[in-house]
mmCIF file of C-alpha atoms and ligand atoms in Angstrom:
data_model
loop_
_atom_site.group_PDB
_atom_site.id
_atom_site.type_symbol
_atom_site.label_atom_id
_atom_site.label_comp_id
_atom_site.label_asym_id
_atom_site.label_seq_id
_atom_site.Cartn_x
_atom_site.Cartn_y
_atom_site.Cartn_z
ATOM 1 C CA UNK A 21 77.588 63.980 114.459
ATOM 2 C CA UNK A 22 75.488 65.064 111.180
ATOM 3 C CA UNK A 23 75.040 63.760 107.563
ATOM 4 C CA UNK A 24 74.345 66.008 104.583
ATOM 5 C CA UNK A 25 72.105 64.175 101.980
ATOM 6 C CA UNK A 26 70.623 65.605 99.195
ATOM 7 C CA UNK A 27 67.304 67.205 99.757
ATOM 8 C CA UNK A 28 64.486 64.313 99.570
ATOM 9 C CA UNK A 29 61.151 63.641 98.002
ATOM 10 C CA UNK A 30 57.636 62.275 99.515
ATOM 11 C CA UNK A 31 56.337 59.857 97.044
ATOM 12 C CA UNK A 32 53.352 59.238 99.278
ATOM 13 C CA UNK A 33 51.424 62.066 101.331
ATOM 14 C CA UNK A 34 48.066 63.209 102.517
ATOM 15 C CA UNK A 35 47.829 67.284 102.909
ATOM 16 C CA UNK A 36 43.653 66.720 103.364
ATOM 17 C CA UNK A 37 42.409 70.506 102.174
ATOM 18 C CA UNK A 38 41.540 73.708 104.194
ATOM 19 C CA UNK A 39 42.471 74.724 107.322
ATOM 20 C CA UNK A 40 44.067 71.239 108.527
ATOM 21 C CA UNK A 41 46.083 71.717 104.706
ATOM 22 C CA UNK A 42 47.553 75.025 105.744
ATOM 23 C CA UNK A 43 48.538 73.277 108.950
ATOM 24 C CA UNK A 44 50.049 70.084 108.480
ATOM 25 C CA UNK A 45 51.794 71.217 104.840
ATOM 26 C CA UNK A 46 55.166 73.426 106.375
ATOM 27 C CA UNK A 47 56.234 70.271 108.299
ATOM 28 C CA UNK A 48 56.559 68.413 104.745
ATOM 29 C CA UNK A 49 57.729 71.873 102.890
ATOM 30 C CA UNK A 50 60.478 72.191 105.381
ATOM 31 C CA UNK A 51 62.361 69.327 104.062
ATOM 32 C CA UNK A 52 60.773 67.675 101.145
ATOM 33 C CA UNK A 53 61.256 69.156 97.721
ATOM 34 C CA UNK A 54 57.873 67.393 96.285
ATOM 35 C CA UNK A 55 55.336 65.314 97.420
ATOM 36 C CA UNK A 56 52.867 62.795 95.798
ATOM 37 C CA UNK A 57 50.043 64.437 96.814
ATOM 38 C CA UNK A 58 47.185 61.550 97.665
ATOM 39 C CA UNK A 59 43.576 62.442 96.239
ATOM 40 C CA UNK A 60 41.497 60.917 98.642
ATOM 41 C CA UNK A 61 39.389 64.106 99.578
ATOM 42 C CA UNK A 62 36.030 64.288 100.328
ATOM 43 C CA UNK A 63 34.526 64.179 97.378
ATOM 44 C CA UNK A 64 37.801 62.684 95.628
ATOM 45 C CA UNK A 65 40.051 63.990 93.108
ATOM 46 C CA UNK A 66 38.478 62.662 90.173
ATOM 47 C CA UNK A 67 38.967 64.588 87.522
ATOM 48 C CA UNK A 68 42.122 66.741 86.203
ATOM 49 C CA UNK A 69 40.364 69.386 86.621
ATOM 50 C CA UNK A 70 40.086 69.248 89.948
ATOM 51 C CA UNK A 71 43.679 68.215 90.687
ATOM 52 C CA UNK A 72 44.326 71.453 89.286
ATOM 53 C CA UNK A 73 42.282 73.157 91.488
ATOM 54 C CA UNK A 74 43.557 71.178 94.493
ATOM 55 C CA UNK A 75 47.247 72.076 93.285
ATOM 56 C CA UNK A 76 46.401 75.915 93.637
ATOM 57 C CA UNK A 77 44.918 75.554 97.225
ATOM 58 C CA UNK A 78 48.094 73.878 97.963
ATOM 59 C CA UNK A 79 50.157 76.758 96.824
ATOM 60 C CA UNK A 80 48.103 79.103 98.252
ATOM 61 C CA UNK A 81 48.420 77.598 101.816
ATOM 62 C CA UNK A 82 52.213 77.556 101.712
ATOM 63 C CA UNK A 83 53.790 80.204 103.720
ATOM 64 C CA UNK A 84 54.981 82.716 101.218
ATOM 65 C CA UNK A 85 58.850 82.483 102.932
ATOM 66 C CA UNK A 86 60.867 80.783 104.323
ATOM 67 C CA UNK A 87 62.611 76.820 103.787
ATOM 68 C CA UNK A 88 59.008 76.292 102.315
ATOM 69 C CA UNK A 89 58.855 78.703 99.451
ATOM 70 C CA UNK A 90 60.102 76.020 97.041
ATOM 71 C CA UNK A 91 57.869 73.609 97.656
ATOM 72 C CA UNK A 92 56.317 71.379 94.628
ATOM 73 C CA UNK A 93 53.110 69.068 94.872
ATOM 74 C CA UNK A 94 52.945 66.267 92.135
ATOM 75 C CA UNK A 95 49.041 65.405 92.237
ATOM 76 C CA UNK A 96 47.454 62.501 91.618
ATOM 77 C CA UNK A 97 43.823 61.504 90.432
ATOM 78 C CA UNK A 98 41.929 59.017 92.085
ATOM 79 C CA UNK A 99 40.430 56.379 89.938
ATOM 80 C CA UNK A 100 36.659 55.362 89.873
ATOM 81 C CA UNK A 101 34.508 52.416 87.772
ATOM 82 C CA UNK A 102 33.735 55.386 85.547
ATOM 83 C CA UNK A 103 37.168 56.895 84.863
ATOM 84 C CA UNK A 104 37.111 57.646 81.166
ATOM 85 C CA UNK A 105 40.640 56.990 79.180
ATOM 86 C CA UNK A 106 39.990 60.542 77.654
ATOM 87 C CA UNK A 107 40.275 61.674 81.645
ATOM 88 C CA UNK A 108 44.579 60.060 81.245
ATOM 89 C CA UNK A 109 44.834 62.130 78.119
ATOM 90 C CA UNK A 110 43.802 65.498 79.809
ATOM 91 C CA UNK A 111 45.983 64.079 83.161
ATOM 92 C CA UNK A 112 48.568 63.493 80.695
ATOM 93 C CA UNK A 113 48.443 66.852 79.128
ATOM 94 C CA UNK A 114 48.317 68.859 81.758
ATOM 95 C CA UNK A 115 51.897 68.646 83.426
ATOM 96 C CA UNK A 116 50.581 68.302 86.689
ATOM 97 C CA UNK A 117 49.469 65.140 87.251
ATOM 98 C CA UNK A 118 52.030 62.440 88.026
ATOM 99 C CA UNK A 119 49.932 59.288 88.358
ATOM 100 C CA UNK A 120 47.085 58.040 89.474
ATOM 101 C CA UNK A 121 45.769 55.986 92.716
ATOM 102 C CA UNK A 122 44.008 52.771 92.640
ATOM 103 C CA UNK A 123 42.084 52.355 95.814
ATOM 104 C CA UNK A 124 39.701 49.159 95.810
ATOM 105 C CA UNK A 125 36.145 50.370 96.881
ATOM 106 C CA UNK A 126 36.112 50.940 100.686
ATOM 107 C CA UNK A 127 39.413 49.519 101.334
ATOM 108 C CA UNK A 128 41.065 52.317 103.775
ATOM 109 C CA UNK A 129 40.182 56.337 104.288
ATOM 110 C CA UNK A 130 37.656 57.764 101.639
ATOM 111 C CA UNK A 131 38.105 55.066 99.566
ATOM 112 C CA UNK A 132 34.181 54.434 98.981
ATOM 113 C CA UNK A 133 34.334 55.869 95.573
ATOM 114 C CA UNK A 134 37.187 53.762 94.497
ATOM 115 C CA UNK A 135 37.311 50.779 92.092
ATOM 116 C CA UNK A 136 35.059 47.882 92.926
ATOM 117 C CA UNK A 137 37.134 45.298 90.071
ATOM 118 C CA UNK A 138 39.982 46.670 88.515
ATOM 119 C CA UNK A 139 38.697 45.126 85.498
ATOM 120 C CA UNK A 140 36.039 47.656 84.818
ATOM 121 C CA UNK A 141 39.218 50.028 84.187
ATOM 122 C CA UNK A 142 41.044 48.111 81.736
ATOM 123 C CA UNK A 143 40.773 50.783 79.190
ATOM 124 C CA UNK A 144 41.923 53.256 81.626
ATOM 125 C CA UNK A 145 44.732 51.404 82.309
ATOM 126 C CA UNK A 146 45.473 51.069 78.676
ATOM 127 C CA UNK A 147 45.486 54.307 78.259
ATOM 128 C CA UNK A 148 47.788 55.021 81.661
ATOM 129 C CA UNK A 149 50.186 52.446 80.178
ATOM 130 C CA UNK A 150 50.531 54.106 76.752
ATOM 131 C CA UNK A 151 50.697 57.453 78.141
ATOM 132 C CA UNK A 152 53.540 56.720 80.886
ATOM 133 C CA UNK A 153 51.524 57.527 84.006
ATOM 134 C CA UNK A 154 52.408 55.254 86.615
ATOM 135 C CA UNK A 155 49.001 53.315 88.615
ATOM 136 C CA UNK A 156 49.439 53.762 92.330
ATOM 137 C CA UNK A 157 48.083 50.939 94.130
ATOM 138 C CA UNK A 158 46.692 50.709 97.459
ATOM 139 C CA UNK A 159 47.489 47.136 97.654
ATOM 140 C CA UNK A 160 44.769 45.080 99.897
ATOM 141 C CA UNK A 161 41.666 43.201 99.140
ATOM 142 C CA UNK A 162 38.722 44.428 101.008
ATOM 143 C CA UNK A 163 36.286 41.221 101.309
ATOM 144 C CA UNK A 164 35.055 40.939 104.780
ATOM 145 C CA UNK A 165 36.206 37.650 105.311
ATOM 146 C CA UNK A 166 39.904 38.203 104.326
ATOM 147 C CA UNK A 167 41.747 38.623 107.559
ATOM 148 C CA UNK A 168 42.884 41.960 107.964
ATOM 149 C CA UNK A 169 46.556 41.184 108.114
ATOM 150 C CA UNK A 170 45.850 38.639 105.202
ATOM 151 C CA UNK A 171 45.080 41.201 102.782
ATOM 152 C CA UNK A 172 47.943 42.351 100.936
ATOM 153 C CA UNK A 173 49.131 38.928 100.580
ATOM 154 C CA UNK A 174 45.877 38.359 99.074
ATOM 155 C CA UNK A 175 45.948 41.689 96.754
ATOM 156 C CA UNK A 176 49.323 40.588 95.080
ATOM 157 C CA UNK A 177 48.197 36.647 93.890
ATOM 158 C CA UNK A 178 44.388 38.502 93.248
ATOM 159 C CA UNK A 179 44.696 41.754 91.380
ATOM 160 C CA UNK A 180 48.380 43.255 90.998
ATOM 161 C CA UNK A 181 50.234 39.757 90.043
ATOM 162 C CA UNK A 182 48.062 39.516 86.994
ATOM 163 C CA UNK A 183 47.271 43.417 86.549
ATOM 164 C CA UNK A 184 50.738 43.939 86.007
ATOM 165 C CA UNK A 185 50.963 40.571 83.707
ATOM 166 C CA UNK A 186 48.196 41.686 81.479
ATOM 167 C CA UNK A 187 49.528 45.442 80.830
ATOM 168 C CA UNK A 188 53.536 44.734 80.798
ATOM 169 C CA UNK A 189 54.380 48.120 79.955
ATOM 170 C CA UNK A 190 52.397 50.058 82.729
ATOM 171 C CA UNK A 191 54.662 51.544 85.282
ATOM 172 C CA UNK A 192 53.214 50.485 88.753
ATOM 173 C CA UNK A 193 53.979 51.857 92.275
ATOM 174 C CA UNK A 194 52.961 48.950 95.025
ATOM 175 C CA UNK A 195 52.097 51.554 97.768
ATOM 176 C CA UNK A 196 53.308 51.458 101.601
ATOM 177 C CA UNK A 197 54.050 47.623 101.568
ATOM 178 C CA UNK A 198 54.340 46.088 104.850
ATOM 179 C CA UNK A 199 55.134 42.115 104.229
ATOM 180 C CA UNK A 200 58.013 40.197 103.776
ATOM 181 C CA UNK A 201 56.059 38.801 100.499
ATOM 182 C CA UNK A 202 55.292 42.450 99.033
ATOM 183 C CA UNK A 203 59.733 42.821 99.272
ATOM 184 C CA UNK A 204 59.776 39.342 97.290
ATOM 185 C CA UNK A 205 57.264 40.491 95.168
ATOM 186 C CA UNK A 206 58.421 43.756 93.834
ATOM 187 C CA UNK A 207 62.186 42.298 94.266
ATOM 188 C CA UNK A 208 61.339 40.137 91.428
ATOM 189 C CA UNK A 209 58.656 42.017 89.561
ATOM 190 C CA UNK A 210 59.138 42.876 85.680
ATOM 191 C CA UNK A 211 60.764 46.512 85.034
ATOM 192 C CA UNK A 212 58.404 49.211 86.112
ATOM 193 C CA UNK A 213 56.899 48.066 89.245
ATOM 194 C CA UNK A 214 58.613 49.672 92.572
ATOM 195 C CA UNK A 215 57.051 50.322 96.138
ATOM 196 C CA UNK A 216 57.547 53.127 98.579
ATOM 197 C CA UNK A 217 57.991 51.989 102.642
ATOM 198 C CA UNK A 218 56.399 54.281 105.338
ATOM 199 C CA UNK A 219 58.801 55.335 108.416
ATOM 200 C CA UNK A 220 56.057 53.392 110.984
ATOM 201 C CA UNK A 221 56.667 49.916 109.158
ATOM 202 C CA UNK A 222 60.193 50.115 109.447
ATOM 203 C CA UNK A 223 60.730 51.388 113.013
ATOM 204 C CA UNK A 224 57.538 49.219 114.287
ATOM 205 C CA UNK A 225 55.933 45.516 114.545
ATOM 206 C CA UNK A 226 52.064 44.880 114.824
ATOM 207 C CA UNK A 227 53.165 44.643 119.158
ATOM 208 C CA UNK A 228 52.950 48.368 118.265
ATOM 209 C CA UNK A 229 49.050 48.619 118.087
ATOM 210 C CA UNK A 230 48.815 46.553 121.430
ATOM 211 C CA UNK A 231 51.619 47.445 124.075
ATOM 212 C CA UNK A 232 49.854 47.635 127.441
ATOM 213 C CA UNK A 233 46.780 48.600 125.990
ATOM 214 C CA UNK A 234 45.358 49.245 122.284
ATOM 215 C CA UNK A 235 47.237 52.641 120.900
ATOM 216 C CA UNK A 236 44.865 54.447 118.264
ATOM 217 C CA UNK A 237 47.804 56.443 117.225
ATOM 218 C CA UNK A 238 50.007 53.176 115.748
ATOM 219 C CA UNK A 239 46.732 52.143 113.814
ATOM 220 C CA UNK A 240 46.967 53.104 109.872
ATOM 221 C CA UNK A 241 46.199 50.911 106.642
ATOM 222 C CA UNK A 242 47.919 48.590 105.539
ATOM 223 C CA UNK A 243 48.279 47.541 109.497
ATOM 224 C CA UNK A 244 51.586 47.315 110.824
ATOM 225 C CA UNK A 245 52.666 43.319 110.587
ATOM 226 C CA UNK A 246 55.100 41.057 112.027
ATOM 227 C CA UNK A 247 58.446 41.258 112.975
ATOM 228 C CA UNK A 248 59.940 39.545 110.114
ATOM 229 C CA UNK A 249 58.060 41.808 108.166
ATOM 230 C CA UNK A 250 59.670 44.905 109.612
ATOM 231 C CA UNK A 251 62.857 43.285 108.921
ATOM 232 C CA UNK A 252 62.621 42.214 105.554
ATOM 233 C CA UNK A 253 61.305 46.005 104.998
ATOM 234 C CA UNK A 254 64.116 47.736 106.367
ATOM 235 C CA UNK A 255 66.538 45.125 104.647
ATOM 236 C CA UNK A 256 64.873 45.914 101.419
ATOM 237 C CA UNK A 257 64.717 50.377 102.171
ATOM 238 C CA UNK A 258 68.475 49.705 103.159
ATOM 239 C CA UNK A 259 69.394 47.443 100.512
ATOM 240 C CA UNK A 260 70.498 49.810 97.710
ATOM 241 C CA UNK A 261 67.666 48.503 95.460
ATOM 242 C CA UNK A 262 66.029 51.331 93.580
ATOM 243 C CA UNK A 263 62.692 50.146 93.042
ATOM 244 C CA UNK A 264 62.140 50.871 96.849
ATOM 245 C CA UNK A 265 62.290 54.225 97.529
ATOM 246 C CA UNK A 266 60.389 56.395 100.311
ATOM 247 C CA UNK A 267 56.565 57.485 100.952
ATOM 248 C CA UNK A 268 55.550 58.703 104.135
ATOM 249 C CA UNK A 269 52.069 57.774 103.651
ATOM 250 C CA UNK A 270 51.636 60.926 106.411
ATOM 251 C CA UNK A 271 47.702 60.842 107.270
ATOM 252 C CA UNK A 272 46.308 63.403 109.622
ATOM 253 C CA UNK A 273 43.311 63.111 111.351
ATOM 254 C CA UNK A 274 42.354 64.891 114.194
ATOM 255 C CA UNK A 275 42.703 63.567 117.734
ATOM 256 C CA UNK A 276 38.996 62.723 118.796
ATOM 257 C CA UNK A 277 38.983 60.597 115.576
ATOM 258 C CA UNK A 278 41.329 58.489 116.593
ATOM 259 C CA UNK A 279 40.894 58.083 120.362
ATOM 260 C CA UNK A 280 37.520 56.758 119.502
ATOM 261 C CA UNK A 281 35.572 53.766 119.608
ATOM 262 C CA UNK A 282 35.559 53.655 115.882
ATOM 263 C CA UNK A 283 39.341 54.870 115.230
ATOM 264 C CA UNK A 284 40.496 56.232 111.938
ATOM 265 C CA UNK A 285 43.598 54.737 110.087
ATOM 266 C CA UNK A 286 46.411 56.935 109.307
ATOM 267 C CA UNK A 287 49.776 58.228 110.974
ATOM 268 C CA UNK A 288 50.899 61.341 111.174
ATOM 269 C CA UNK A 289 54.658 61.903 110.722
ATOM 270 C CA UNK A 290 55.428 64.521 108.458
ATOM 271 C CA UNK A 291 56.731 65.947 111.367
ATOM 272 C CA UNK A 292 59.748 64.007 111.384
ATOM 273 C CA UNK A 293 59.034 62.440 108.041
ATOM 274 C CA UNK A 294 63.109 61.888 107.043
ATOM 275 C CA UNK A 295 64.592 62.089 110.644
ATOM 276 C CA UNK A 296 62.225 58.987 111.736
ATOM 277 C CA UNK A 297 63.995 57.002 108.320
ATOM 278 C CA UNK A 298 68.005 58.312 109.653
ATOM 279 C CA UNK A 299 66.904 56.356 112.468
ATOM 280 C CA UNK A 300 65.589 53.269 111.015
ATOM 281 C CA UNK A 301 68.829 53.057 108.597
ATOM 282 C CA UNK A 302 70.949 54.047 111.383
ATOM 283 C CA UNK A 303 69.639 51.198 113.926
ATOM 284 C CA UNK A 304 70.899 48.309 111.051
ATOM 285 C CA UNK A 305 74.414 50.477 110.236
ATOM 286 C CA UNK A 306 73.105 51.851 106.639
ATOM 287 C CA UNK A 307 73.219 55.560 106.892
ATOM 288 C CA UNK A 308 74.892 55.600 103.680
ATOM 289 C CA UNK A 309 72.269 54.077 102.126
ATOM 290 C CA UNK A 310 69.592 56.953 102.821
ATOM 291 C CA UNK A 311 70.057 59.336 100.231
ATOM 292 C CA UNK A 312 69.307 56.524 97.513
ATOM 293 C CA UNK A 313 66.346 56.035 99.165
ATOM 294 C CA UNK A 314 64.943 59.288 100.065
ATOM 295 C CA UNK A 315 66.586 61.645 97.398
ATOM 296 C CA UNK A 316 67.306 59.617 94.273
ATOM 297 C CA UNK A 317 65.299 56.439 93.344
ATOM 298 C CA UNK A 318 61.477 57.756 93.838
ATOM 299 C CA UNK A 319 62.741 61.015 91.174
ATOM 300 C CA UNK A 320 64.458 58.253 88.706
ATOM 301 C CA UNK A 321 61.232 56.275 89.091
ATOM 302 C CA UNK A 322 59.222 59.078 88.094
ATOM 303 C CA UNK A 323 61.540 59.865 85.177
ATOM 304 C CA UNK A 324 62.178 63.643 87.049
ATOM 305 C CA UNK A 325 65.190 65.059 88.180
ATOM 306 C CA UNK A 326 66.694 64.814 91.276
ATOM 307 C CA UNK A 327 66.838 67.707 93.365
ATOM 308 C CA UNK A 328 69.839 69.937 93.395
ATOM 309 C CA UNK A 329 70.419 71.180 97.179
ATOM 310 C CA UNK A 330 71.010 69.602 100.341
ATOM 311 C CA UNK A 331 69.850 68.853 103.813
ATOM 312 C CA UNK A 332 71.703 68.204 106.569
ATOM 313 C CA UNK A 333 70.745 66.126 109.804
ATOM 314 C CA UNK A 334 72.100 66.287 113.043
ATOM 315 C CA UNK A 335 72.089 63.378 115.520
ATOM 316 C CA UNK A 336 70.550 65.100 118.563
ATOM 317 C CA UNK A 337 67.131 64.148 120.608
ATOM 318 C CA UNK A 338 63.987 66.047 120.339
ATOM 319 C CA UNK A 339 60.455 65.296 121.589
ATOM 320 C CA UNK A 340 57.497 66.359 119.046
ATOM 321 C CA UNK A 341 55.072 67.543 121.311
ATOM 322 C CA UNK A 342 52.017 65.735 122.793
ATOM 323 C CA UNK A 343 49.942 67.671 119.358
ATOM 324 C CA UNK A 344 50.009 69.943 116.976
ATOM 325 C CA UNK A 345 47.027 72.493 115.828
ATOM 326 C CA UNK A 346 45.093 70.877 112.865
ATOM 327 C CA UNK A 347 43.255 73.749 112.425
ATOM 328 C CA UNK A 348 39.523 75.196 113.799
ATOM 329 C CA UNK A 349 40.039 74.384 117.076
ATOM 330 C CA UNK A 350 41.247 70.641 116.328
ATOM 331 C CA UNK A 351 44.535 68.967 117.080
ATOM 332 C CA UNK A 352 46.754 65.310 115.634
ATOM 333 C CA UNK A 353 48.530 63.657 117.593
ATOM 334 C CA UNK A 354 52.010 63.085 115.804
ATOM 335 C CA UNK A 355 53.966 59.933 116.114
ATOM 336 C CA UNK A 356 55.957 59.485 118.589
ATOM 337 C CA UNK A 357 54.434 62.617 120.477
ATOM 338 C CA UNK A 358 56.240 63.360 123.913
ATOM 339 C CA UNK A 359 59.119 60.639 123.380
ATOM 340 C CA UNK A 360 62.369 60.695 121.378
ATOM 341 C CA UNK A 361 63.309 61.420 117.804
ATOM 342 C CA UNK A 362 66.959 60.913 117.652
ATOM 343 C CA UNK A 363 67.459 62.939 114.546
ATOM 344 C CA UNK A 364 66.986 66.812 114.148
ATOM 345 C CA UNK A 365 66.652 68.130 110.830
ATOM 346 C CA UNK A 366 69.144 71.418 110.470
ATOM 347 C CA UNK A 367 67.465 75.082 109.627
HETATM 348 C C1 NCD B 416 45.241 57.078 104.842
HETATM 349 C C2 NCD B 416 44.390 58.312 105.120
HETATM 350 O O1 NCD B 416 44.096 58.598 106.291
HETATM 351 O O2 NCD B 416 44.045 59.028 104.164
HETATM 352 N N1 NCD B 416 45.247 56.246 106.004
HETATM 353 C C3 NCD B 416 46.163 55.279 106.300
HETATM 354 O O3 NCD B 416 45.947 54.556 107.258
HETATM 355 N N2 NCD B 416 47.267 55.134 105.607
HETATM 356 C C4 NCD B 416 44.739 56.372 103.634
HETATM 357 C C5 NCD B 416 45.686 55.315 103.125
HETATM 358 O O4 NCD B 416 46.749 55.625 102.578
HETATM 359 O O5 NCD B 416 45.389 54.129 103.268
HETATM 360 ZN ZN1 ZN B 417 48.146 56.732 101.980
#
């Protein structure tokens, strides 16, 4: 059995920069057409300027042939306090920059530079809103005495409820949701707001992070949540609604860092970054549904076009292999590493 979709898009993805780049970028090249390319380097991608320099390191470290060739990043520019609204207008100018990320100071990975009260950025946003570039939101309050599986609950009544209320006309992206009241929310949101769904917080539950024994490698941010969670996330990915379309949210880091006694957030799974969504659609009967998804609603978001050829998927077992080189001498560990992906992706 195989299904033929047309080729898909990452609207959520961390390449990181150097040698781990130039490893971890052919698994996304190999079947996405473009990614949102996440700017939360060390130091971040501030500045337009630098997105542009980012951008050429990219294209530099993709193999020169090949199913990769083709490959397009869309970067992004992560905002500070101190993000000046003539910043958008160079952003804007520049045809390379896409949108822009909104992480709340310290809330997940290098996210120490980012925005301590989104109203400090109020002309910024302005200026985003007028201009058409979309805000990308990580979407969880950071306050140390917000439970952590509280917190994007709490983001939506504190900060993206009445961000998107006071600018009606700014296009928003609610990033890798993972609750049953982020689906309700961006169900019912105004015109302009959508959300992209990772592959780990449809296939998994918060059990996940503790099945006989605590398992660095499910841990990322936003955390993986309840059950009805997962299920009102894959009815809402499966649903036919365009304003949910998908984002791998991808995040390598190398092994040591997350075996560790102070374990880094992020999955890896650009590996198998559409072959792990076949499966999630396939497990509720909605195969049909996963080109909308993956191909078509993130590009219509984005006001781009949707890609021309196709990819086809087989339904046959592989294993991804216990890890993959990340570069000088380190290694990730991908998802589901040494057990079955029940999709292949055709070459
Ligand atoms: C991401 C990373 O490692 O950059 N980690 C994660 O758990 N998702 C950052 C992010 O998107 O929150
Ligand atoms: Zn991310």
């Amino acid at each position: 059995m195989h299904i033929e979709i047309r080729r898909p898009d990452d609207w959520h993805l961390h390449l990181r920069d150097g040698a781990a780049l130039a490893a971890v970028l052919p698994y996304t090249a190999a079947r996405f057409a473009r990614a949102i390319v996440m700017p939360n380097l060390k130091p971040p991608v501030t500045t337009t300027d630098a997105a542009a320099r980012y951008r050429a390191r990219i294209l530099a470290a993709l193999p020169a042939v090949g199913p990769f060739a083709n490959f397009t990043p869309l970067m992004t520019l992560y905002l500070t306090d101190l993000t000046p609204p003539a910043e958008i207008d160079r952003a804007r100018a520049s045809g390379i920059v896409f949108a822009c990320k909104l992480y709340p100071a310290g809330a997940t990975t290098n996210a120490d530079s980012g925005v301590t009260d989104i109203r400090r950025i109020d002309a910024t946003l302005a200026r985003m809103s007028e201009l058409g570039l979309p805000l990308l939101v990580h979407g969880e309050v950071t306050g140390r005495e917000v439970d952590v599986f509280d917190r994007e609950s709490r983001f939506i009544d504190e900060v993206l409820a009445p961000t998107i209320a006071r600018f009606p006309a700014l296009r928003v992206v609610f990033e890798h949701i993972t609750t049953a009241r982020a689906v309700e929310f961006v169900r019912t949101a105004r015109d302009g707001v959508g959300a992209t769904i990772t592959p780990q917080h449809l296939l998994h539950n918060r059990n996940a992070l503790f099945d006989g024994g605590i398992r660095p490698h499910y841990y990322c941010l936003p955390i993986l949540k309840t059950e009805p969670d997962r299920a009102a996330l894959l009815e809402a990915a499966t649903s036919g609604n365009p304003r949910f379309f998908l984002g791998t949210d991808s995040a390598p880091h190398a092994q040591h860092t997350k075996e560790n006694a102070c374990g880094c957030a992020g999955m890896f799974t650009a590996h198998a970054g559409i072959e792990l969504y076949a499966e999630a659609f396939e497990a509720v009967g909605k195969l049909n549904r996963l080109e909308g998804f993956a191909s078509d609603f993130g590009a219509d978001f984005y006001g781009l076009p949707r890609n021309a050829d196709r990819i086809r998927l087989e339904k046959r077992e592989w294993r991804p292999p216990a890890s993959y080189p990340l570069g000088e001498g380190e290694r990730l560990v991908p998802m589901r590493a040494g057990e079955p992906v029940r999709w292949e992706l055709a070459t």
